[in-house]
JSON list of C-alpha atoms and ligand atoms in Angstrom, two decimals:
[
{"chain": "A", "resi": 935, "resn": "UNK", "atom": "CA", "xyz": [-4.33, 25.43, 5.72]},
{"chain": "A", "resi": 936, "resn": "UNK", "atom": "CA", "xyz": [-6.46, 24.30, 2.58]},
{"chain": "A", "resi": 937, "resn": "UNK", "atom": "CA", "xyz": [-9.30, 22.38, 3.45]},
{"chain": "A", "resi": 938, "resn": "UNK", "atom": "CA", "xyz": [-11.12, 20.70, -0.04]},
{"chain": "A", "resi": 939, "resn": "UNK", "atom": "CA", "xyz": [-14.05, 19.42, -0.24]},
{"chain": "A", "resi": 940, "resn": "UNK", "atom": "CA", "xyz": [-14.53, 16.21, -1.39]},
{"chain": "A", "resi": 941, "resn": "UNK", "atom": "CA", "xyz": [-11.42, 15.42, -0.82]},
{"chain": "A", "resi": 942, "resn": "UNK", "atom": "CA", "xyz": [-8.96, 15.03, -3.73]},
{"chain": "A", "resi": 943, "resn": "UNK", "atom": "CA", "xyz": [-8.06, 11.49, -4.17]},
{"chain": "A", "resi": 944, "resn": "UNK", "atom": "CA", "xyz": [-5.47, 9.85, -5.31]},
{"chain": "A", "resi": 945, "resn": "UNK", "atom": "CA", "xyz": [-7.17, 7.86, -7.41]},
{"chain": "A", "resi": 946, "resn": "UNK", "atom": "CA", "xyz": [-10.33, 7.29, -9.74]},
{"chain": "A", "resi": 947, "resn": "UNK", "atom": "CA", "xyz": [-13.25, 5.01, -9.70]},
{"chain": "A", "resi": 948, "resn": "UNK", "atom": "CA", "xyz": [-13.02, 2.60, -12.58]},
{"chain": "A", "resi": 949, "resn": "UNK", "atom": "CA", "xyz": [-14.62, -0.09, -12.61]},
{"chain": "A", "resi": 950, "resn": "UNK", "atom": "CA", "xyz": [-12.88, -2.19, -15.49]},
{"chain": "A", "resi": 951, "resn": "UNK", "atom": "CA", "xyz": [-13.61, -4.86, -16.98]},
{"chain": "A", "resi": 952, "resn": "UNK", "atom": "CA", "xyz": [-13.75, -7.69, -14.59]},
{"chain": "A", "resi": 953, "resn": "UNK", "atom": "CA", "xyz": [-14.20, -11.36, -15.76]},
{"chain": "A", "resi": 954, "resn": "UNK", "atom": "CA", "xyz": [-17.15, -14.04, -14.09]},
{"chain": "A", "resi": 955, "resn": "UNK", "atom": "CA", "xyz": [-15.15, -15.60, -12.25]},
{"chain": "A", "resi": 956, "resn": "UNK", "atom": "CA", "xyz": [-13.32, -11.94, -10.78]},
{"chain": "A", "resi": 957, "resn": "UNK", "atom": "CA", "xyz": [-17.00, -10.74, -9.85]},
{"chain": "A", "resi": 958, "resn": "UNK", "atom": "CA", "xyz": [-18.68, -14.58, -8.61]},
{"chain": "A", "resi": 959, "resn": "UNK", "atom": "CA", "xyz": [-15.31, -14.49, -6.27]},
{"chain": "A", "resi": 960, "resn": "UNK", "atom": "CA", "xyz": [-16.62, -9.78, -5.29]},
{"chain": "A", "resi": 961, "resn": "UNK", "atom": "CA", "xyz": [-19.92, -12.13, -4.64]},
{"chain": "A", "resi": 962, "resn": "UNK", "atom": "CA", "xyz": [-18.47, -14.98, -2.69]},
{"chain": "A", "resi": 963, "resn": "UNK", "atom": "CA", "xyz": [-15.15, -14.57, -0.64]},
{"chain": "A", "resi": 964, "resn": "UNK", "atom": "CA", "xyz": [-15.65, -10.96, -0.09]},
{"chain": "A", "resi": 965, "resn": "UNK", "atom": "CA", "xyz": [-17.42, -11.88, 3.49]},
{"chain": "A", "resi": 966, "resn": "UNK", "atom": "CA", "xyz": [-14.45, -14.16, 4.54]},
{"chain": "A", "resi": 967, "resn": "UNK", "atom": "CA", "xyz": [-11.38, -12.41, 3.85]},
{"chain": "A", "resi": 968, "resn": "UNK", "atom": "CA", "xyz": [-13.23, -8.84, 2.95]},
{"chain": "A", "resi": 969, "resn": "UNK", "atom": "CA", "xyz": [-12.73, -5.94, 5.82]},
{"chain": "A", "resi": 970, "resn": "UNK", "atom": "CA", "xyz": [-14.97, -3.22, 6.55]},
{"chain": "A", "resi": 971, "resn": "UNK", "atom": "CA", "xyz": [-13.27, 0.31, 7.83]},
{"chain": "A", "resi": 972, "resn": "UNK", "atom": "CA", "xyz": [-14.94, -0.52, 11.44]},
{"chain": "A", "resi": 973, "resn": "UNK", "atom": "CA", "xyz": [-13.63, -3.90, 11.59]},
{"chain": "A", "resi": 974, "resn": "UNK", "atom": "CA", "xyz": [-10.06, -3.21, 11.06]},
{"chain": "A", "resi": 975, "resn": "UNK", "atom": "CA", "xyz": [-9.54, -2.27, 15.23]},
{"chain": "A", "resi": 976, "resn": "UNK", "atom": "CA", "xyz": [-10.78, -6.28, 15.73]},
{"chain": "A", "resi": 977, "resn": "UNK", "atom": "CA", "xyz": [-8.50, -7.14, 13.06]},
{"chain": "A", "resi": 978, "resn": "UNK", "atom": "CA", "xyz": [-5.64, -5.46, 14.96]},
{"chain": "A", "resi": 979, "resn": "UNK", "atom": "CA", "xyz": [-6.13, -6.68, 18.00]},
{"chain": "A", "resi": 980, "resn": "UNK", "atom": "CA", "xyz": [-6.43, -10.00, 17.11]},
{"chain": "A", "resi": 981, "resn": "UNK", "atom": "CA", "xyz": [-3.70, -9.91, 15.56]},
{"chain": "A", "resi": 982, "resn": "UNK", "atom": "CA", "xyz": [-1.63, -7.71, 18.41]},
{"chain": "A", "resi": 983, "resn": "UNK", "atom": "CA", "xyz": [1.15, -9.61, 18.81]},
{"chain": "A", "resi": 984, "resn": "UNK", "atom": "CA", "xyz": [2.23, -11.38, 14.75]},
{"chain": "A", "resi": 985, "resn": "UNK", "atom": "CA", "xyz": [3.77, -8.70, 12.28]},
{"chain": "A", "resi": 986, "resn": "UNK", "atom": "CA", "xyz": [1.65, -6.97, 10.50]},
{"chain": "A", "resi": 987, "resn": "UNK", "atom": "CA", "xyz": [2.03, -5.60, 6.58]},
{"chain": "A", "resi": 988, "resn": "UNK", "atom": "CA", "xyz": [0.18, -3.60, 4.69]},
{"chain": "A", "resi": 989, "resn": "UNK", "atom": "CA", "xyz": [0.27, -2.91, 1.01]},
{"chain": "A", "resi": 990, "resn": "UNK", "atom": "CA", "xyz": [-1.66, 0.11, -0.71]},
{"chain": "A", "resi": 991, "resn": "UNK", "atom": "CA", "xyz": [-2.71, 0.07, -3.96]},
{"chain": "A", "resi": 992, "resn": "UNK", "atom": "CA", "xyz": [-2.14, -3.92, -4.75]},
{"chain": "A", "resi": 993, "resn": "UNK", "atom": "CA", "xyz": [-3.53, -3.57, -8.51]},
{"chain": "A", "resi": 994, "resn": "UNK", "atom": "CA", "xyz": [-4.25, -7.38, -9.41]},
{"chain": "A", "resi": 995, "resn": "UNK", "atom": "CA", "xyz": [-2.08, -8.57, -6.18]},
{"chain": "A", "resi": 996, "resn": "UNK", "atom": "CA", "xyz": [0.96, -10.14, -7.83]},
{"chain": "A", "resi": 997, "resn": "UNK", "atom": "CA", "xyz": [3.23, -8.77, -4.83]},
{"chain": "A", "resi": 998, "resn": "UNK", "atom": "CA", "xyz": [0.16, -9.20, -2.06]},
{"chain": "A", "resi": 999, "resn": "UNK", "atom": "CA", "xyz": [-0.32, -13.06, -2.89]},
{"chain": "A", "resi": 1000, "resn": "UNK", "atom": "CA", "xyz": [3.57, -13.92, -2.99]},
{"chain": "A", "resi": 1001, "resn": "UNK", "atom": "CA", "xyz": [4.42, -12.54, 0.33]},
{"chain": "A", "resi": 1002, "resn": "UNK", "atom": "CA", "xyz": [1.56, -13.98, 1.76]},
{"chain": "A", "resi": 1003, "resn": "UNK", "atom": "CA", "xyz": [2.59, -17.06, 0.59]},
{"chain": "A", "resi": 1004, "resn": "UNK", "atom": "CA", "xyz": [6.12, -16.52, 1.90]},
{"chain": "A", "resi": 1005, "resn": "UNK", "atom": "CA", "xyz": [5.35, -15.30, 5.09]},
{"chain": "A", "resi": 1006, "resn": "UNK", "atom": "CA", "xyz": [2.26, -17.47, 6.00]},
{"chain": "A", "resi": 1007, "resn": "UNK", "atom": "CA", "xyz": [2.93, -16.44, 9.74]},
{"chain": "A", "resi": 1008, "resn": "UNK", "atom": "CA", "xyz": [2.60, -12.25, 8.81]},
{"chain": "A", "resi": 1009, "resn": "UNK", "atom": "CA", "xyz": [-0.97, -10.70, 8.88]},
{"chain": "A", "resi": 1010, "resn": "UNK", "atom": "CA", "xyz": [-0.95, -8.62, 5.32]},
{"chain": "A", "resi": 1011, "resn": "UNK", "atom": "CA", "xyz": [-4.16, -6.25, 5.00]},
{"chain": "A", "resi": 1012, "resn": "UNK", "atom": "CA", "xyz": [-4.34, -5.27, 1.23]},
{"chain": "A", "resi": 1013, "resn": "UNK", "atom": "CA", "xyz": [-5.58, -1.51, 0.41]},
{"chain": "A", "resi": 1014, "resn": "UNK", "atom": "CA", "xyz": [-7.17, -1.01, -2.92]},
{"chain": "A", "resi": 1015, "resn": "UNK", "atom": "CA", "xyz": [-10.73, 0.26, -4.92]},
{"chain": "A", "resi": 1016, "resn": "UNK", "atom": "CA", "xyz": [-9.95, -1.35, -8.02]},
{"chain": "A", "resi": 1017, "resn": "UNK", "atom": "CA", "xyz": [-12.59, -4.12, -8.59]},
{"chain": "A", "resi": 1018, "resn": "UNK", "atom": "CA", "xyz": [-11.53, -6.76, -10.58]},
{"chain": "A", "resi": 1019, "resn": "UNK", "atom": "CA", "xyz": [-8.30, -6.18, -8.85]},
{"chain": "A", "resi": 1020, "resn": "UNK", "atom": "CA", "xyz": [-9.51, -7.55, -5.28]},
{"chain": "A", "resi": 1021, "resn": "UNK", "atom": "CA", "xyz": [-11.58, -9.91, -7.40]},
{"chain": "A", "resi": 1022, "resn": "UNK", "atom": "CA", "xyz": [-8.87, -11.43, -8.55]},
{"chain": "A", "resi": 1023, "resn": "UNK", "atom": "CA", "xyz": [-6.60, -11.02, -5.31]},
{"chain": "A", "resi": 1024, "resn": "UNK", "atom": "CA", "xyz": [-10.06, -12.86, -3.54]},
{"chain": "A", "resi": 1025, "resn": "UNK", "atom": "CA", "xyz": [-10.57, -15.96, -6.14]},
{"chain": "A", "resi": 1026, "resn": "UNK", "atom": "CA", "xyz": [-6.35, -16.61, -5.10]},
{"chain": "A", "resi": 1027, "resn": "UNK", "atom": "CA", "xyz": [-6.77, -16.17, -1.87]},
{"chain": "A", "resi": 1028, "resn": "UNK", "atom": "CA", "xyz": [-9.17, -18.93, -1.37]},
{"chain": "A", "resi": 1029, "resn": "UNK", "atom": "CA", "xyz": [-7.78, -20.97, -4.27]},
{"chain": "A", "resi": 1030, "resn": "UNK", "atom": "CA", "xyz": [-3.95, -21.24, -2.11]},
{"chain": "A", "resi": 1031, "resn": "UNK", "atom": "CA", "xyz": [-5.84, -21.50, 1.10]},
{"chain": "A", "resi": 1032, "resn": "UNK", "atom": "CA", "xyz": [-4.28, -18.10, 2.54]},
{"chain": "A", "resi": 1033, "resn": "UNK", "atom": "CA", "xyz": [-5.19, -17.89, 5.97]},
{"chain": "A", "resi": 1034, "resn": "UNK", "atom": "CA", "xyz": [-3.05, -14.54, 6.36]},
{"chain": "A", "resi": 1035, "resn": "UNK", "atom": "CA", "xyz": [-4.44, -11.87, 4.29]},
{"chain": "A", "resi": 1036, "resn": "UNK", "atom": "CA", "xyz": [-7.28, -9.52, 4.64]},
{"chain": "A", "resi": 1037, "resn": "UNK", "atom": "CA", "xyz": [-8.60, -6.67, 1.70]},
{"chain": "A", "resi": 1038, "resn": "UNK", "atom": "CA", "xyz": [-10.43, -3.76, 2.61]},
{"chain": "A", "resi": 1039, "resn": "UNK", "atom": "CA", "xyz": [-11.70, -1.71, 0.15]},
{"chain": "A", "resi": 1040, "resn": "UNK", "atom": "CA", "xyz": [-11.50, 2.22, 0.91]},
{"chain": "A", "resi": 1041, "resn": "UNK", "atom": "CA", "xyz": [-9.63, 5.32, 0.63]},
{"chain": "A", "resi": 1042, "resn": "UNK", "atom": "CA", "xyz": [-6.26, 4.53, 1.95]},
{"chain": "A", "resi": 1043, "resn": "UNK", "atom": "CA", "xyz": [-5.63, 7.75, 3.85]},
{"chain": "A", "resi": 1044, "resn": "UNK", "atom": "CA", "xyz": [-9.57, 7.10, 5.58]},
{"chain": "A", "resi": 1045, "resn": "UNK", "atom": "CA", "xyz": [-8.07, 3.07, 6.21]},
{"chain": "A", "resi": 1046, "resn": "UNK", "atom": "CA", "xyz": [-4.93, 4.66, 7.70]},
{"chain": "A", "resi": 1047, "resn": "UNK", "atom": "CA", "xyz": [-6.32, 7.02, 10.13]},
{"chain": "A", "resi": 1048, "resn": "UNK", "atom": "CA", "xyz": [-8.17, 3.18, 11.91]},
{"chain": "A", "resi": 1049, "resn": "UNK", "atom": "CA", "xyz": [-5.27, 1.74, 12.37]},
{"chain": "A", "resi": 1050, "resn": "UNK", "atom": "CA", "xyz": [-3.39, 1.84, 15.39]},
{"chain": "A", "resi": 1051, "resn": "UNK", "atom": "CA", "xyz": [-0.82, 3.39, 16.83]},
{"chain": "A", "resi": 1052, "resn": "UNK", "atom": "CA", "xyz": [2.33, 2.03, 16.28]},
{"chain": "A", "resi": 1053, "resn": "UNK", "atom": "CA", "xyz": [0.88, -1.15, 15.07]},
{"chain": "A", "resi": 1054, "resn": "UNK", "atom": "CA", "xyz": [2.69, -2.11, 11.17]},
{"chain": "A", "resi": 1055, "resn": "UNK", "atom": "CA", "xyz": [5.90, -3.64, 10.56]},
{"chain": "A", "resi": 1056, "resn": "UNK", "atom": "CA", "xyz": [6.08, -2.74, 7.11]},
{"chain": "A", "resi": 1057, "resn": "UNK", "atom": "CA", "xyz": [3.59, -0.45, 4.45]},
{"chain": "A", "resi": 1058, "resn": "UNK", "atom": "CA", "xyz": [4.13, -1.11, 0.90]},
{"chain": "A", "resi": 1059, "resn": "UNK", "atom": "CA", "xyz": [3.38, 1.02, -1.73]},
{"chain": "A", "resi": 1060, "resn": "UNK", "atom": "CA", "xyz": [4.16, 0.31, -5.44]},
{"chain": "A", "resi": 1061, "resn": "UNK", "atom": "CA", "xyz": [4.15, 1.75, -8.35]},
{"chain": "A", "resi": 1062, "resn": "UNK", "atom": "CA", "xyz": [1.79, 3.97, -7.08]},
{"chain": "A", "resi": 1063, "resn": "UNK", "atom": "CA", "xyz": [-0.41, 6.02, -9.83]},
{"chain": "A", "resi": 1064, "resn": "UNK", "atom": "CA", "xyz": [1.95, 8.86, -11.05]},
{"chain": "A", "resi": 1065, "resn": "UNK", "atom": "CA", "xyz": [0.06, 11.53, -11.87]},
{"chain": "A", "resi": 1066, "resn": "UNK", "atom": "CA", "xyz": [2.11, 12.63, -14.35]},
{"chain": "A", "resi": 1067, "resn": "UNK", "atom": "CA", "xyz": [0.14, 16.39, -15.28]},
{"chain": "A", "resi": 1068, "resn": "UNK", "atom": "CA", "xyz": [1.07, 18.72, -13.57]},
{"chain": "A", "resi": 1069, "resn": "UNK", "atom": "CA", "xyz": [-2.51, 20.11, -12.93]},
{"chain": "A", "resi": 1070, "resn": "UNK", "atom": "CA", "xyz": [-2.82, 16.34, -11.38]},
{"chain": "A", "resi": 1071, "resn": "UNK", "atom": "CA", "xyz": [0.13, 16.51, -9.06]},
{"chain": "A", "resi": 1072, "resn": "UNK", "atom": "CA", "xyz": [-2.30, 17.29, -6.21]},
{"chain": "A", "resi": 1073, "resn": "UNK", "atom": "CA", "xyz": [-3.48, 13.40, -6.82]},
{"chain": "A", "resi": 1074, "resn": "UNK", "atom": "CA", "xyz": [-0.16, 11.89, -5.90]},
{"chain": "A", "resi": 1075, "resn": "UNK", "atom": "CA", "xyz": [-0.78, 9.86, -3.05]},
{"chain": "A", "resi": 1076, "resn": "UNK", "atom": "CA", "xyz": [2.73, 10.81, -1.47]},
{"chain": "A", "resi": 1077, "resn": "UNK", "atom": "CA", "xyz": [2.62, 13.92, 0.61]},
{"chain": "A", "resi": 1078, "resn": "UNK", "atom": "CA", "xyz": [4.12, 14.82, 3.40]},
{"chain": "A", "resi": 1079, "resn": "UNK", "atom": "CA", "xyz": [0.42, 14.24, 5.08]},
{"chain": "A", "resi": 1080, "resn": "UNK", "atom": "CA", "xyz": [0.29, 10.78, 3.87]},
{"chain": "A", "resi": 1081, "resn": "UNK", "atom": "CA", "xyz": [3.96, 9.85, 5.01]},
{"chain": "A", "resi": 1082, "resn": "UNK", "atom": "CA", "xyz": [3.53, 12.71, 8.83]},
{"chain": "A", "resi": 1083, "resn": "UNK", "atom": "CA", "xyz": [0.28, 9.42, 8.96]},
{"chain": "A", "resi": 1084, "resn": "UNK", "atom": "CA", "xyz": [2.67, 6.57, 7.55]},
{"chain": "A", "resi": 1085, "resn": "UNK", "atom": "CA", "xyz": [5.10, 7.34, 10.70]},
{"chain": "A", "resi": 1086, "resn": "UNK", "atom": "CA", "xyz": [2.54, 7.14, 13.15]},
{"chain": "A", "resi": 1087, "resn": "UNK", "atom": "CA", "xyz": [1.11, 4.04, 12.08]},
{"chain": "A", "resi": 1088, "resn": "UNK", "atom": "CA", "xyz": [4.73, 2.34, 11.69]},
{"chain": "A", "resi": 1089, "resn": "UNK", "atom": "CA", "xyz": [6.02, 0.65, 14.41]},
{"chain": "A", "resi": 1090, "resn": "UNK", "atom": "CA", "xyz": [9.87, 1.69, 15.18]},
{"chain": "A", "resi": 1091, "resn": "UNK", "atom": "CA", "xyz": [12.25, -0.09, 13.66]},
{"chain": "A", "resi": 1092, "resn": "UNK", "atom": "CA", "xyz": [9.53, -0.74, 11.11]},
{"chain": "A", "resi": 1093, "resn": "UNK", "atom": "CA", "xyz": [10.33, 0.82, 7.25]},
{"chain": "A", "resi": 1094, "resn": "UNK", "atom": "CA", "xyz": [7.84, 2.15, 4.12]},
{"chain": "A", "resi": 1095, "resn": "UNK", "atom": "CA", "xyz": [9.58, 0.60, 1.43]},
{"chain": "A", "resi": 1096, "resn": "UNK", "atom": "CA", "xyz": [8.14, 2.77, -1.88]},
{"chain": "A", "resi": 1097, "resn": "UNK", "atom": "CA", "xyz": [9.35, 1.64, -5.81]},
{"chain": "A", "resi": 1098, "resn": "UNK", "atom": "CA", "xyz": [7.81, 4.17, -9.06]},
{"chain": "A", "resi": 1099, "resn": "UNK", "atom": "CA", "xyz": [9.01, 3.78, -12.68]},
{"chain": "A", "resi": 1100, "resn": "UNK", "atom": "CA", "xyz": [8.30, 7.13, -12.55]},
{"chain": "A", "resi": 1101, "resn": "UNK", "atom": "CA", "xyz": [11.39, 9.41, -12.45]},
{"chain": "A", "resi": 1102, "resn": "UNK", "atom": "CA", "xyz": [9.77, 12.54, -11.38]},
{"chain": "A", "resi": 1103, "resn": "UNK", "atom": "CA", "xyz": [7.32, 11.08, -9.43]},
{"chain": "A", "resi": 1104, "resn": "UNK", "atom": "CA", "xyz": [10.73, 9.92, -7.99]},
{"chain": "A", "resi": 1105, "resn": "UNK", "atom": "CA", "xyz": [12.34, 13.16, -7.37]},
{"chain": "A", "resi": 1106, "resn": "UNK", "atom": "CA", "xyz": [8.59, 14.27, -5.75]},
{"chain": "A", "resi": 1107, "resn": "UNK", "atom": "CA", "xyz": [9.00, 11.68, -3.09]},
{"chain": "A", "resi": 1108, "resn": "UNK", "atom": "CA", "xyz": [12.63, 12.02, -2.60]},
{"chain": "A", "resi": 1109, "resn": "UNK", "atom": "CA", "xyz": [11.66, 15.79, -1.81]},
{"chain": "A", "resi": 1110, "resn": "UNK", "atom": "CA", "xyz": [9.24, 14.76, 0.44]},
{"chain": "A", "resi": 1111, "resn": "UNK", "atom": "CA", "xyz": [11.00, 12.11, 2.34]},
{"chain": "A", "resi": 1112, "resn": "UNK", "atom": "CA", "xyz": [14.20, 14.28, 2.94]},
{"chain": "A", "resi": 1113, "resn": "UNK", "atom": "CA", "xyz": [11.78, 16.57, 5.54]},
{"chain": "A", "resi": 1114, "resn": "UNK", "atom": "CA", "xyz": [11.26, 13.58, 8.02]},
{"chain": "A", "resi": 1115, "resn": "UNK", "atom": "CA", "xyz": [14.69, 12.98, 9.42]},
{"chain": "A", "resi": 1116, "resn": "UNK", "atom": "CA", "xyz": [13.41, 10.31, 11.73]},
{"chain": "A", "resi": 1117, "resn": "UNK", "atom": "CA", "xyz": [13.25, 8.06, 8.43]},
{"chain": "A", "resi": 1118, "resn": "UNK", "atom": "CA", "xyz": [16.23, 6.74, 7.90]},
{"chain": "A", "resi": 1119, "resn": "UNK", "atom": "CA", "xyz": [17.29, 5.64, 4.43]},
{"chain": "A", "resi": 1120, "resn": "UNK", "atom": "CA", "xyz": [17.31, 1.40, 5.14]},
{"chain": "A", "resi": 1121, "resn": "UNK", "atom": "CA", "xyz": [20.95, 0.21, 5.56]},
{"chain": "A", "resi": 1122, "resn": "UNK", "atom": "CA", "xyz": [21.22, -3.39, 5.08]},
{"chain": "A", "resi": 1123, "resn": "UNK", "atom": "CA", "xyz": [24.50, -3.80, 6.57]},
{"chain": "A", "resi": 1124, "resn": "UNK", "atom": "CA", "xyz": [22.55, -3.39, 9.81]},
{"chain": "A", "resi": 1125, "resn": "UNK", "atom": "CA", "xyz": [21.58, -6.07, 11.34]},
{"chain": "A", "resi": 1126, "resn": "UNK", "atom": "CA", "xyz": [18.98, -5.17, 13.82]},
{"chain": "A", "resi": 1127, "resn": "UNK", "atom": "CA", "xyz": [17.27, -4.10, 11.82]},
{"chain": "A", "resi": 1128, "resn": "UNK", "atom": "CA", "xyz": [13.90, -4.75, 10.55]},
{"chain": "A", "resi": 1129, "resn": "UNK", "atom": "CA", "xyz": [14.00, -7.61, 7.64]},
{"chain": "A", "resi": 1130, "resn": "UNK", "atom": "CA", "xyz": [12.68, -6.12, 4.61]},
{"chain": "A", "resi": 1131, "resn": "UNK", "atom": "CA", "xyz": [10.06, -8.40, 2.33]},
{"chain": "A", "resi": 1132, "resn": "UNK", "atom": "CA", "xyz": [11.95, -8.32, -0.93]},
{"chain": "A", "resi": 1133, "resn": "UNK", "atom": "CA", "xyz": [9.43, -7.34, -3.85]},
{"chain": "A", "resi": 1134, "resn": "UNK", "atom": "CA", "xyz": [8.02, -9.50, -6.20]},
{"chain": "A", "resi": 1135, "resn": "UNK", "atom": "CA", "xyz": [7.11, -8.55, -9.95]},
{"chain": "A", "resi": 1136, "resn": "UNK", "atom": "CA", "xyz": [3.76, -6.00, -10.62]},
{"chain": "A", "resi": 1137, "resn": "UNK", "atom": "CA", "xyz": [1.97, -5.04, -13.31]},
{"chain": "A", "resi": 1138, "resn": "UNK", "atom": "CA", "xyz": [2.65, -1.49, -13.08]},
{"chain": "A", "resi": 1139, "resn": "UNK", "atom": "CA", "xyz": [6.72, -2.71, -12.68]},
{"chain": "A", "resi": 1140, "resn": "UNK", "atom": "CA", "xyz": [5.97, -5.38, -16.18]},
{"chain": "A", "resi": 1141, "resn": "UNK", "atom": "CA", "xyz": [5.10, -2.56, -17.84]},
{"chain": "A", "resi": 1142, "resn": "UNK", "atom": "CA", "xyz": [7.15, 0.82, -17.23]},
{"chain": "A", "resi": 1143, "resn": "UNK", "atom": "CA", "xyz": [10.20, -2.18, -17.97]},
{"chain": "A", "resi": 1144, "resn": "UNK", "atom": "CA", "xyz": [8.35, -2.37, -21.41]},
{"chain": "A", "resi": 1145, "resn": "UNK", "atom": "CA", "xyz": [8.55, 0.81, -21.89]},
{"chain": "A", "resi": 1146, "resn": "UNK", "atom": "CA", "xyz": [12.15, 1.02, -20.90]},
{"chain": "A", "resi": 1147, "resn": "UNK", "atom": "CA", "xyz": [11.36, 3.06, -17.55]},
{"chain": "A", "resi": 1148, "resn": "UNK", "atom": "CA", "xyz": [14.38, 2.67, -14.69]},
{"chain": "A", "resi": 1149, "resn": "UNK", "atom": "CA", "xyz": [12.84, 1.84, -10.84]},
{"chain": "A", "resi": 1150, "resn": "UNK", "atom": "CA", "xyz": [13.36, 3.92, -8.48]},
{"chain": "A", "resi": 1151, "resn": "UNK", "atom": "CA", "xyz": [12.86, 2.41, -5.00]},
{"chain": "A", "resi": 1152, "resn": "UNK", "atom": "CA", "xyz": [12.42, 3.96, -1.28]},
{"chain": "A", "resi": 1153, "resn": "UNK", "atom": "CA", "xyz": [12.76, 2.69, 1.99]},
{"chain": "A", "resi": 1154, "resn": "UNK", "atom": "CA", "xyz": [12.84, 4.38, 4.59]},
{"chain": "A", "resi": 1155, "resn": "UNK", "atom": "CA", "xyz": [12.86, 2.92, 8.23]},
{"chain": "A", "resi": 1156, "resn": "UNK", "atom": "CA", "xyz": [11.34, 4.80, 11.55]},
{"chain": "A", "resi": 1157, "resn": "UNK", "atom": "CA", "xyz": [14.04, 5.85, 14.29]},
{"chain": "A", "resi": 1158, "resn": "UNK", "atom": "CA", "xyz": [14.12, 5.39, 18.03]},
{"chain": "A", "resi": 1159, "resn": "UNK", "atom": "CA", "xyz": [13.04, 9.37, 18.30]},
{"chain": "A", "resi": 1160, "resn": "UNK", "atom": "CA", "xyz": [10.02, 10.08, 16.94]},
{"chain": "A", "resi": 1161, "resn": "UNK", "atom": "CA", "xyz": [8.65, 6.82, 19.56]},
{"chain": "A", "resi": 1162, "resn": "UNK", "atom": "CA", "xyz": [6.28, 9.33, 20.94]},
{"chain": "A", "resi": 1163, "resn": "UNK", "atom": "CA", "xyz": [2.75, 7.72, 19.80]},
{"chain": "B", "resi": 2610, "resn": "SAM", "atom": "C1", "xyz": [-0.64, 1.96, -11.08]},
{"chain": "B", "resi": 2610, "resn": "SAM", "atom": "S1", "xyz": [-1.99, 1.17, -9.83]},
{"chain": "B", "resi": 2610, "resn": "SAM", "atom": "C2", "xyz": [0.06, -0.08, -8.95]},
{"chain": "B", "resi": 2610, "resn": "SAM", "atom": "C3", "xyz": [-0.72, -1.52, -9.13]},
{"chain": "B", "resi": 2610, "resn": "SAM", "atom": "C4", "xyz": [0.18, -2.49, -8.15]},
{"chain": "B", "resi": 2610, "resn": "SAM", "atom": "N1", "xyz": [1.02, -1.75, -7.17]},
{"chain": "B", "resi": 2610, "resn": "SAM", "atom": "C5", "xyz": [0.88, -2.75, -9.66]},
{"chain": "B", "resi": 2610, "resn": "SAM", "atom": "O1", "xyz": [2.51, -1.99, -9.37]},
{"chain": "B", "resi": 2610, "resn": "SAM", "atom": "O2", "xyz": [1.12, -3.48, -10.42]},
{"chain": "B", "resi": 2610, "resn": "SAM", "atom": "C6", "xyz": [-2.13, 1.99, -8.53]},
{"chain": "B", "resi": 2610, "resn": "SAM", "atom": "C7", "xyz": [-3.18, 0.96, -8.04]},
{"chain": "B", "resi": 2610, "resn": "SAM", "atom": "O3", "xyz": [-3.22, 2.26, -6.21]},
{"chain": "B", "resi": 2610, "resn": "SAM", "atom": "C8", "xyz": [-4.83, 2.30, -6.61]},
{"chain": "B", "resi": 2610, "resn": "SAM", "atom": "N2", "xyz": [-4.68, 2.94, -5.13]},
{"chain": "B", "resi": 2610, "resn": "SAM", "atom": "C9", "xyz": [-4.46, 4.27, -6.05]},
{"chain": "B", "resi": 2610, "resn": "SAM", "atom": "N3", "xyz": [-4.41, 5.47, -4.92]},
{"chain": "B", "resi": 2610, "resn": "SAM", "atom": "C10", "xyz": [-5.24, 4.86, -4.10]},
{"chain": "B", "resi": 2610, "resn": "SAM", "atom": "C11", "xyz": [-6.07, 4.92, -2.38]},
{"chain": "B", "resi": 2610, "resn": "SAM", "atom": "N4", "xyz": [-6.23, 6.12, -1.80]},
{"chain": "B", "resi": 2610, "resn": "SAM", "atom": "N5", "xyz": [-6.44, 4.34, -1.49]},
{"chain": "B", "resi": 2610, "resn": "SAM", "atom": "C12", "xyz": [-6.42, 2.39, -2.12]},
{"chain": "B", "resi": 2610, "resn": "SAM", "atom": "N6", "xyz": [-6.14, 2.33, -3.77]},
{"chain": "B", "resi": 2610, "resn": "SAM", "atom": "C13", "xyz": [-5.81, 2.82, -4.08]},
{"chain": "B", "resi": 2610, "resn": "SAM", "atom": "C14", "xyz": [-5.61, 2.17, -7.88]},
{"chain": "B", "resi": 2610, "resn": "SAM", "atom": "O4", "xyz": [-6.64, 1.26, -7.42]},
{"chain": "B", "resi": 2610, "resn": "SAM", "atom": "C15", "xyz": [-4.50, 1.29, -8.32]},
{"chain": "B", "resi": 2610, "resn": "SAM", "atom": "O5", "xyz": [-4.90, -0.49, -8.36]}
]
């Protein structure tokens, strides 16, 4: 196995332009709604019975906030390192008095490792960075090792939902997912299946639509035969 050091990340930290309101929200609201890697254990302990959904790369938070508003009894954890987005989401959480969203600002690969096995009802990745140049493909988040980790964290019957507007990335995602036979394609007619939370329009989906891109969607449910932790 090749061990890369420093590890290859699926993002490049860019400060981006932050509004004053986002900066203030980051300073004042992070202690209320932000969690560190170490605090994830406690978050999961407190929510040990409730439904638990994780969105990786929430960006400006359109989908995360819509889900949290629609399902106030479920716990949502948003993961992203993009500070203007985190500021915007903190602002919205506070303004809408959402009690069921927490934010972690770390690499999702590291966050996943800290979550309890078989604890996640749904893991959502909407419009992940496509890294279109061939020499950057190794930076793509969706890789076999990552999917293997996702499968350990999902409850049996829990699901992974990915959407992308990049055909080439979609082809890659299909190849990776098809390696895992315990990951079943979601069947809407299966009434025993976990409900899939509808996906809200996001900033990057809108950007793709303006470019005339199609959207490729993957929903995979963890089957019974993966029940070992
Ligand atoms: C292309 S944007 C999509 C944002 C949003 N989901 C949307 O559809 O508008 C991808 C986001 O994923 C975040 N991201 C990429 N890799 C990540 C990682 N390993 N851990 C946490 N966030 C990550 C980036 O910071 C960025 O905000």
